[in-house]
Amino acid sequence: AGEFASMYDDVALPAPLPIGDDRHFLHDVLLSHPYAGGPTEPDAIDHLRRQYWGMISEVDHHLGRIWDALRRRGEWDRTVIVITADHGEQLCDQGLVGKAGFFDSSYHILGIVRDPRHPHGFGRVVTEFTENVDIMPTLCEALGQPVPLQCDGVPLTRFLRGEEETEWRDAAHYEWDWREWFIAAGGHDWPWDRRLERQNLAVLRTDSHAYVQFGNGDWLCFDLAVDPTWRTRIDDPAVVVEAALVHRAATVRLDARPRDREAVGGEPQLGHERRVLAVAVVLVGRDGARVAVPDRTRPCAQRVPDRDAAAVRRRGALDLERCARGAEREPAWLQWVTHVTNLEPDAQAEEAA
């Protein structure tokens, strides 16, 4: 509004990230959606992006007013400040607007934290992967309170002190669930009709790759080291299987946090968390399907007959937990490679022995 609406009229802005030629079906659906597809005319794209830049500057201006008020009231040096957002903005990147899909622009958000007790960290730029789940543990430590066991994140305190964090994640994780678009379409006979359960995706984002797992069993993997615009796909099993296994491990929270080690003399404690000992990862390609089954020491691979590839595509995501309970029968070639064990705390010691 006001001066901010025209602030960037004469400023050169970067162009949006291009739309790839080899697109996933979901990307095409979003491009055709009236709320997700962005303008296509260059002038309209340019106007939209300049207006958004102006809105960011307006928010920045009003944050400055808050900082000035804190200083006048003598509270600036005893106030912890956190600036973040719940989502990003496509802003015509990949042809989309708003937040949707699996691209960085919808999920890569700002994170600014200032703790007045740690001036050595002022102005520091942290390039490690952080997530919004780290905010609550950070505030708990700032308040001198223990971090609840339910927290998935870890405190950013060492970064704020200007120290190096020796144990930190090497990837970011984010998800998108769009089942609300289909709920109004009619009733769904749970648990036999699982269409709603497949309307989602989850992404594992590292420095070099992005692995996208869809709820219907489909997947994508992008080589971001070669092409940061998300237009170069990878189908090399050596890369994709590893990414899929890391993604699966993240969903069951196999990581033991530093605070868990300190309580028991250096030994990680999984506590109440459940553990998946082996997971079957199915990669469906044009020439059939491949199943990779990791054991406790090394991964191995078993070729799946081409005739079964269509069945894997049709079924979508494997409901491994239901298979383990015997509630759902899988093709014969999958029964012997799919093994899932859920261990409660009392059983973990027996399994380890």
Short mmCIF file of C-alpha atoms in Angstrom, two decimals:
data_model
loop_
_atom_site.label_atom_id
_atom_site.label_comp_id
_atom_site.label_asym_id
_atom_site.label_seq_id
_atom_site.Cartn_x
_atom_site.Cartn_y
_atom_site.Cartn_z
CA ALA A 1 0.00 0.00 0.00
CA GLY A 2 1.05 3.61 -0.48
CA GLU A 3 4.71 4.20 -1.24
CA PHE A 4 5.49 0.48 -1.00
CA ALA A 5 3.27 -0.35 -4.00
CA SER A 6 5.63 1.53 -6.32
CA MET A 7 8.90 1.09 -4.42
CA TYR A 8 10.28 -1.45 -6.90
CA ASP A 9 8.93 -0.01 -10.14
CA ASP A 10 12.42 0.94 -11.37
CA VAL A 11 14.40 -1.88 -9.75
CA ALA A 12 15.67 -4.89 -11.67
CA LEU A 13 14.21 -8.03 -10.10
CA PRO A 14 15.29 -11.65 -10.72
CA ALA A 15 13.15 -13.64 -13.11
CA PRO A 16 10.98 -16.49 -11.74
CA LEU A 17 12.31 -20.04 -12.00
CA PRO A 18 11.23 -21.60 -15.31
CA ILE A 19 8.64 -24.31 -15.90
CA GLY A 20 10.27 -27.62 -16.80
CA ASP A 21 9.38 -29.63 -19.89
CA ASP A 22 9.30 -33.02 -18.13
CA ARG A 23 6.66 -32.31 -15.51
CA HIS A 24 4.96 -34.53 -12.98
CA PHE A 25 1.21 -34.93 -13.29
CA LEU A 26 0.63 -32.96 -10.08
CA HIS A 27 2.58 -30.01 -11.47
CA ASP A 28 0.38 -29.94 -14.56
CA VAL A 29 -2.76 -30.09 -12.41
CA LEU A 30 -1.56 -27.13 -10.34
CA LEU A 31 -0.67 -25.12 -13.45
CA SER A 32 -4.26 -25.52 -14.66
CA HIS A 33 -5.83 -24.73 -11.28
CA PRO A 34 -7.39 -21.24 -11.02
CA TYR A 35 -5.82 -20.61 -7.59
CA ALA A 36 -2.41 -22.23 -8.10
CA GLY A 37 -1.53 -21.42 -11.70
CA GLY A 38 0.20 -18.07 -12.05
CA PRO A 39 -0.15 -15.45 -14.78
CA THR A 40 1.56 -16.20 -18.07
CA GLU A 41 1.90 -12.70 -19.54
CA PRO A 42 5.34 -11.19 -18.80
CA ASP A 43 3.85 -7.83 -17.70
CA ALA A 44 1.47 -9.54 -15.26
CA ILE A 45 4.27 -11.65 -13.80
CA ASP A 46 6.49 -8.60 -13.42
CA HIS A 47 3.73 -6.58 -11.72
CA LEU A 48 2.92 -9.40 -9.29
CA ARG A 49 6.53 -9.82 -8.21
CA ARG A 50 7.13 -6.08 -7.77
CA GLN A 51 4.02 -5.75 -5.63
CA TYR A 52 5.12 -8.64 -3.45
CA TRP A 53 8.57 -7.14 -2.97
CA GLY A 54 6.86 -3.95 -1.86
CA MET A 55 4.73 -5.87 0.65
CA ILE A 56 7.87 -7.43 2.13
CA SER A 57 9.40 -3.98 2.54
CA GLU A 58 6.23 -2.76 4.24
CA VAL A 59 6.40 -5.60 6.77
CA ASP A 60 10.07 -4.79 7.34
CA HIS A 61 9.18 -1.14 7.96
CA HIS A 62 6.60 -2.01 10.61
CA LEU A 63 8.93 -4.48 12.31
CA GLY A 64 11.34 -1.56 12.62
CA ARG A 65 8.64 0.38 14.44
CA ILE A 66 8.30 -2.48 16.94
CA TRP A 67 12.07 -2.56 17.50
CA ASP A 68 12.08 1.19 18.15
CA ALA A 69 9.26 0.80 20.70
CA LEU A 70 11.16 -1.95 22.52
CA ARG A 71 14.23 0.28 22.75
CA ARG A 72 12.22 3.23 24.05
CA ARG A 73 10.69 1.04 26.75
CA GLY A 74 14.05 -0.43 27.74
CA GLU A 75 13.03 -3.94 26.69
CA TRP A 76 15.23 -4.43 23.64
CA ASP A 77 18.04 -6.12 25.59
CA ARG A 78 15.73 -8.51 27.44
CA THR A 79 13.52 -9.65 24.58
CA VAL A 80 14.11 -12.75 22.45
CA ILE A 81 12.94 -12.13 18.88
CA VAL A 82 11.96 -14.81 16.36
CA ILE A 83 10.91 -13.95 12.81
CA THR A 84 9.67 -16.76 10.58
CA ALA A 85 6.70 -17.79 8.43
CA ASP A 86 4.38 -20.74 8.01
CA HIS A 87 5.09 -21.13 4.29
CA GLY A 88 6.84 -19.56 1.33
CA GLU A 89 5.44 -18.15 -1.90
CA GLN A 90 5.88 -19.51 -5.44
CA LEU A 91 5.55 -16.02 -6.93
CA CYS A 92 5.47 -17.52 -10.46
CA ASP A 93 8.41 -19.86 -9.86
CA GLN A 94 7.68 -23.00 -11.90
CA GLY A 95 4.57 -21.13 -13.15
CA LEU A 96 2.77 -21.28 -9.79
CA VAL A 97 1.52 -18.81 -7.19
CA GLY A 98 0.75 -19.23 -3.51
CA LYS A 99 1.93 -22.39 -1.77
CA ALA A 100 1.53 -25.76 -3.44
CA GLY A 101 3.46 -28.68 -4.83
CA PHE A 102 6.93 -29.81 -3.79
CA PHE A 103 9.22 -26.97 -4.87
CA ASP A 104 11.55 -25.01 -2.58
CA SER A 105 9.74 -21.72 -3.10
CA SER A 106 6.69 -22.92 -1.16
CA TYR A 107 8.68 -24.17 1.83
CA HIS A 108 11.99 -22.30 2.04
CA ILE A 109 11.22 -19.58 4.58
CA LEU A 110 13.13 -16.98 6.52
CA GLY A 111 14.33 -17.66 10.04
CA ILE A 112 15.75 -14.82 12.12
CA VAL A 113 16.44 -15.28 15.84
CA ARG A 114 17.97 -12.71 18.19
CA ASP A 115 18.81 -13.54 21.79
CA PRO A 116 20.23 -10.43 23.53
CA ARG A 117 22.30 -12.63 25.85
CA HIS A 118 24.45 -13.91 22.97
CA PRO A 119 25.95 -10.87 21.22
CA HIS A 120 28.72 -13.02 19.69
CA GLY A 121 26.10 -14.52 17.40
CA PHE A 122 24.64 -11.22 16.18
CA GLY A 123 24.65 -10.96 12.39
CA ARG A 124 25.66 -14.57 11.87
CA VAL A 125 24.24 -16.35 8.83
CA VAL A 126 23.66 -20.08 9.40
CA THR A 127 23.59 -22.19 6.26
CA GLU A 128 22.68 -25.46 8.00
CA PHE A 129 19.20 -26.91 7.52
CA THR A 130 16.87 -25.61 10.22
CA GLU A 131 13.13 -26.18 10.56
CA ASN A 132 10.25 -24.53 12.35
CA VAL A 133 10.19 -27.44 14.80
CA ASP A 134 13.46 -26.01 16.18
CA ILE A 135 11.76 -22.84 17.42
CA MET A 136 9.99 -24.29 20.45
CA PRO A 137 13.13 -26.05 21.81
CA THR A 138 15.06 -22.81 21.27
CA LEU A 139 12.52 -20.80 23.26
CA CYS A 140 12.47 -23.46 25.99
CA GLU A 141 16.22 -23.13 26.48
CA ALA A 142 15.96 -19.33 26.39
CA LEU A 143 13.41 -19.57 29.22
CA GLY A 144 15.52 -22.03 31.18
CA GLN A 145 12.92 -24.77 30.74
CA PRO A 146 13.49 -28.41 29.71
CA VAL A 147 12.66 -29.31 26.12
CA PRO A 148 9.57 -31.58 26.09
CA LEU A 149 10.19 -35.11 24.87
CA GLN A 150 7.46 -34.67 22.25
CA CYS A 151 9.52 -32.07 20.36
CA ASP A 152 10.91 -33.20 17.01
CA GLY A 153 13.22 -30.18 16.73
CA VAL A 154 16.42 -29.26 18.54
CA PRO A 155 17.52 -25.92 20.04
CA LEU A 156 19.35 -23.35 17.93
CA THR A 157 21.14 -22.05 21.01
CA ARG A 158 24.66 -22.99 19.95
CA PHE A 159 24.21 -21.21 16.64
CA LEU A 160 22.97 -18.14 18.53
CA ARG A 161 26.11 -18.20 20.67
CA GLY A 162 28.26 -18.19 17.54
CA GLU A 163 29.40 -21.76 18.13
CA GLU A 164 29.58 -24.62 15.67
CA GLU A 165 27.04 -27.43 16.06
CA THR A 166 28.82 -30.79 15.75
CA GLU A 167 25.63 -32.89 15.54
CA TRP A 168 23.08 -31.51 13.14
CA ARG A 169 20.72 -32.64 10.41
CA ASP A 170 21.98 -32.83 6.84
CA ALA A 171 18.55 -32.40 5.23
CA ALA A 172 15.26 -30.56 5.60
CA HIS A 173 11.89 -32.32 5.62
CA TYR A 174 8.53 -30.93 4.60
CA GLU A 175 5.11 -32.24 3.65
CA TRP A 176 1.94 -31.22 1.86
CA ASP A 177 -1.50 -32.77 2.27
CA TRP A 178 -4.32 -31.72 -0.08
CA ARG A 179 -7.07 -34.17 0.91
CA GLU A 180 -9.37 -31.27 1.88
CA TRP A 181 -9.92 -30.66 -1.83
CA PHE A 182 -11.62 -34.09 -2.09
CA ILE A 183 -13.46 -34.44 1.22
CA ALA A 184 -16.47 -32.52 -0.08
CA ALA A 185 -16.72 -34.83 -3.10
CA GLY A 186 -18.58 -37.46 -1.08
CA GLY A 187 -18.24 -40.17 1.53
CA HIS A 188 -15.29 -42.51 1.71
CA ASP A 189 -15.72 -46.02 3.11
CA TRP A 190 -12.79 -46.21 5.50
CA PRO A 191 -10.71 -48.33 5.73
CA TRP A 192 -11.48 -49.87 2.33
CA ASP A 193 -11.49 -46.61 0.39
CA ARG A 194 -8.07 -45.05 0.97
CA ARG A 195 -8.07 -42.39 -1.73
CA LEU A 196 -7.92 -39.57 0.79
CA GLU A 197 -4.90 -41.13 2.47
CA ARG A 198 -2.98 -40.90 -0.82
CA GLN A 199 -3.49 -37.17 -1.35
CA ASN A 200 -0.18 -36.06 0.13
CA LEU A 201 3.54 -35.84 -0.42
CA ALA A 202 6.70 -35.57 1.66
CA VAL A 203 10.08 -34.20 0.62
CA LEU A 204 13.63 -34.89 1.78
CA ARG A 205 15.79 -31.92 0.74
CA THR A 206 19.59 -32.13 0.97
CA ASP A 207 22.30 -29.87 -0.42
CA SER A 208 22.48 -31.92 -3.60
CA HIS A 209 19.15 -33.71 -4.07
CA ALA A 210 15.43 -33.53 -3.41
CA TYR A 211 13.49 -36.76 -3.01
CA VAL A 212 9.69 -36.50 -3.26
CA GLN A 213 7.52 -39.36 -1.99
CA PHE A 214 3.84 -39.26 -2.95
CA GLY A 215 1.13 -40.90 -0.90
CA ASN A 216 0.05 -43.01 -3.90
CA GLY A 217 3.49 -44.62 -4.15
CA ASP A 218 4.87 -42.41 -6.91
CA TRP A 219 8.18 -40.62 -6.42
CA LEU A 220 10.53 -38.06 -7.92
CA CYS A 221 14.19 -37.30 -7.35
CA PHE A 222 15.91 -34.10 -8.52
CA ASP A 223 19.61 -33.36 -8.97
CA LEU A 224 19.88 -29.91 -7.39
CA ALA A 225 23.68 -29.85 -7.54
CA VAL A 226 23.53 -29.89 -11.33
CA ASP A 227 20.29 -27.93 -11.71
CA PRO A 228 18.95 -25.88 -8.77
CA THR A 229 15.78 -25.05 -10.77
CA TRP A 230 14.29 -28.54 -10.13
CA ARG A 231 14.20 -29.54 -13.81
CA THR A 232 16.77 -32.37 -13.81
CA ARG A 233 15.46 -35.70 -12.58
CA ILE A 234 17.43 -38.70 -11.33
CA ASP A 235 16.36 -42.33 -11.72
CA ASP A 236 19.69 -43.96 -10.78
CA PRO A 237 18.76 -46.56 -8.10
CA ALA A 238 22.07 -45.98 -6.31
CA VAL A 239 20.96 -42.41 -5.60
CA VAL A 240 17.20 -42.80 -5.31
CA VAL A 241 17.18 -45.84 -3.02
CA GLU A 242 19.52 -44.13 -0.58
CA ALA A 243 17.34 -41.02 -0.54
CA ALA A 244 14.21 -43.11 -0.06
CA LEU A 245 15.72 -45.00 2.87
CA VAL A 246 16.87 -41.81 4.55
CA HIS A 247 13.39 -40.38 4.03
CA ARG A 248 11.79 -43.46 5.58
CA ALA A 249 14.16 -43.37 8.55
CA ALA A 250 13.25 -39.73 9.13
CA THR A 251 9.55 -40.53 9.25
CA VAL A 252 10.04 -42.96 12.13
CA ARG A 253 12.46 -40.64 13.95
CA LEU A 254 15.41 -42.96 14.33
CA ASP A 255 17.65 -40.09 15.40
CA ALA A 256 18.65 -39.94 19.05
CA ARG A 257 19.14 -36.34 20.09
CA PRO A 258 22.18 -35.05 22.01
CA ARG A 259 20.08 -34.42 25.11
CA ASP A 260 19.14 -38.12 25.17
CA ARG A 261 22.78 -39.17 25.25
CA GLU A 262 23.74 -36.92 28.12
CA ALA A 263 21.22 -38.56 30.46
CA VAL A 264 22.66 -42.06 30.10
CA GLY A 265 26.39 -41.57 29.81
CA GLY A 266 26.69 -41.34 26.06
CA GLU A 267 24.31 -44.09 24.97
CA PRO A 268 21.41 -42.89 22.77
CA GLN A 269 17.95 -43.62 24.14
CA LEU A 270 15.06 -44.03 21.74
CA GLY A 271 12.56 -43.88 24.62
CA HIS A 272 9.00 -44.45 23.47
CA GLU A 273 9.82 -44.16 19.77
CA ARG A 274 9.05 -47.03 17.43
CA ARG A 275 11.73 -48.55 15.26
CA VAL A 276 11.53 -49.94 11.74
CA LEU A 277 14.20 -52.59 11.27
CA ALA A 278 13.78 -53.17 7.55
CA VAL A 279 11.87 -51.40 4.82
CA ALA A 280 11.13 -52.42 1.26
CA VAL A 281 11.54 -49.55 -1.18
CA VAL A 282 9.87 -50.02 -4.55
CA LEU A 283 11.07 -48.04 -7.56
CA VAL A 284 8.72 -48.22 -10.52
CA GLY A 285 10.19 -47.24 -13.89
CA ARG A 286 9.43 -47.66 -17.53
CA ASP A 287 11.21 -51.02 -17.59
CA GLY A 288 9.59 -52.57 -14.56
CA ALA A 289 10.03 -52.25 -10.82
CA ARG A 290 12.99 -52.72 -8.48
CA VAL A 291 12.77 -53.53 -4.80
CA ALA A 292 15.63 -52.61 -2.49
CA VAL A 293 15.64 -54.25 0.92
CA PRO A 294 18.19 -53.00 3.48
CA ASP A 295 19.27 -55.40 6.19
CA ARG A 296 21.22 -54.33 9.25
CA THR A 297 24.57 -54.36 7.47
CA ARG A 298 24.06 -53.60 3.78
CA PRO A 299 21.36 -52.97 1.16
CA CYS A 300 20.59 -55.61 -1.44
CA ALA A 301 18.38 -55.51 -4.52
CA GLN A 302 15.96 -57.97 -6.07
CA ARG A 303 14.60 -57.56 -9.59
CA VAL A 304 10.83 -57.57 -9.76
CA PRO A 305 9.16 -59.22 -12.77
CA ASP A 306 7.93 -56.67 -15.30
CA ARG A 307 4.43 -58.11 -15.18
CA ASP A 308 4.14 -56.96 -11.54
CA ALA A 309 5.21 -53.38 -12.20
CA ALA A 310 1.72 -52.35 -13.28
CA ALA A 311 0.29 -53.78 -10.07
CA VAL A 312 2.71 -51.70 -8.04
CA ARG A 313 1.74 -48.56 -9.95
CA ARG A 314 -1.95 -49.32 -9.50
CA ARG A 315 -1.70 -49.99 -5.79
CA GLY A 316 0.37 -46.96 -5.03
CA ALA A 317 1.95 -46.67 -1.60
CA LEU A 318 2.60 -49.92 0.20
CA ASP A 319 0.80 -50.14 3.51
CA LEU A 320 3.64 -51.97 5.22
CA GLU A 321 2.18 -51.89 8.70
CA ARG A 322 -1.06 -53.56 7.56
CA CYS A 323 0.98 -56.20 5.75
CA ALA A 324 2.96 -56.91 8.91
CA ARG A 325 -0.29 -57.52 10.79
CA GLY A 326 -1.48 -59.87 8.06
CA ALA A 327 -4.44 -57.63 7.33
CA GLU A 328 -3.53 -57.17 3.70
CA ARG A 329 -2.07 -59.69 1.29
CA GLU A 330 0.70 -58.62 -1.10
CA PRO A 331 1.95 -60.31 -4.30
CA ALA A 332 4.06 -63.39 -3.65
CA TRP A 333 7.25 -61.72 -4.80
CA LEU A 334 6.81 -59.04 -2.13
CA GLN A 335 5.90 -61.14 0.87
CA TRP A 336 9.42 -62.37 1.50
CA VAL A 337 11.18 -59.03 1.01
CA THR A 338 8.85 -56.87 3.09
CA HIS A 339 9.56 -57.15 6.80
CA VAL A 340 8.46 -54.55 9.30
CA THR A 341 8.84 -54.88 13.04
CA ASN A 342 7.44 -52.37 15.51
CA LEU A 343 9.24 -52.58 18.81
CA GLU A 344 7.94 -51.11 22.01
CA PRO A 345 10.57 -50.07 24.61
CA ASP A 346 10.48 -53.38 26.54
CA ALA A 347 11.11 -55.39 23.38
CA GLN A 348 14.03 -53.28 22.15
CA ALA A 349 16.48 -54.76 24.64
CA GLU A 350 15.50 -58.32 23.66
CA GLU A 351 15.95 -57.52 19.96
CA ALA A 352 19.34 -55.91 20.58
CA ALA A 353 20.47 -59.00 22.48
#
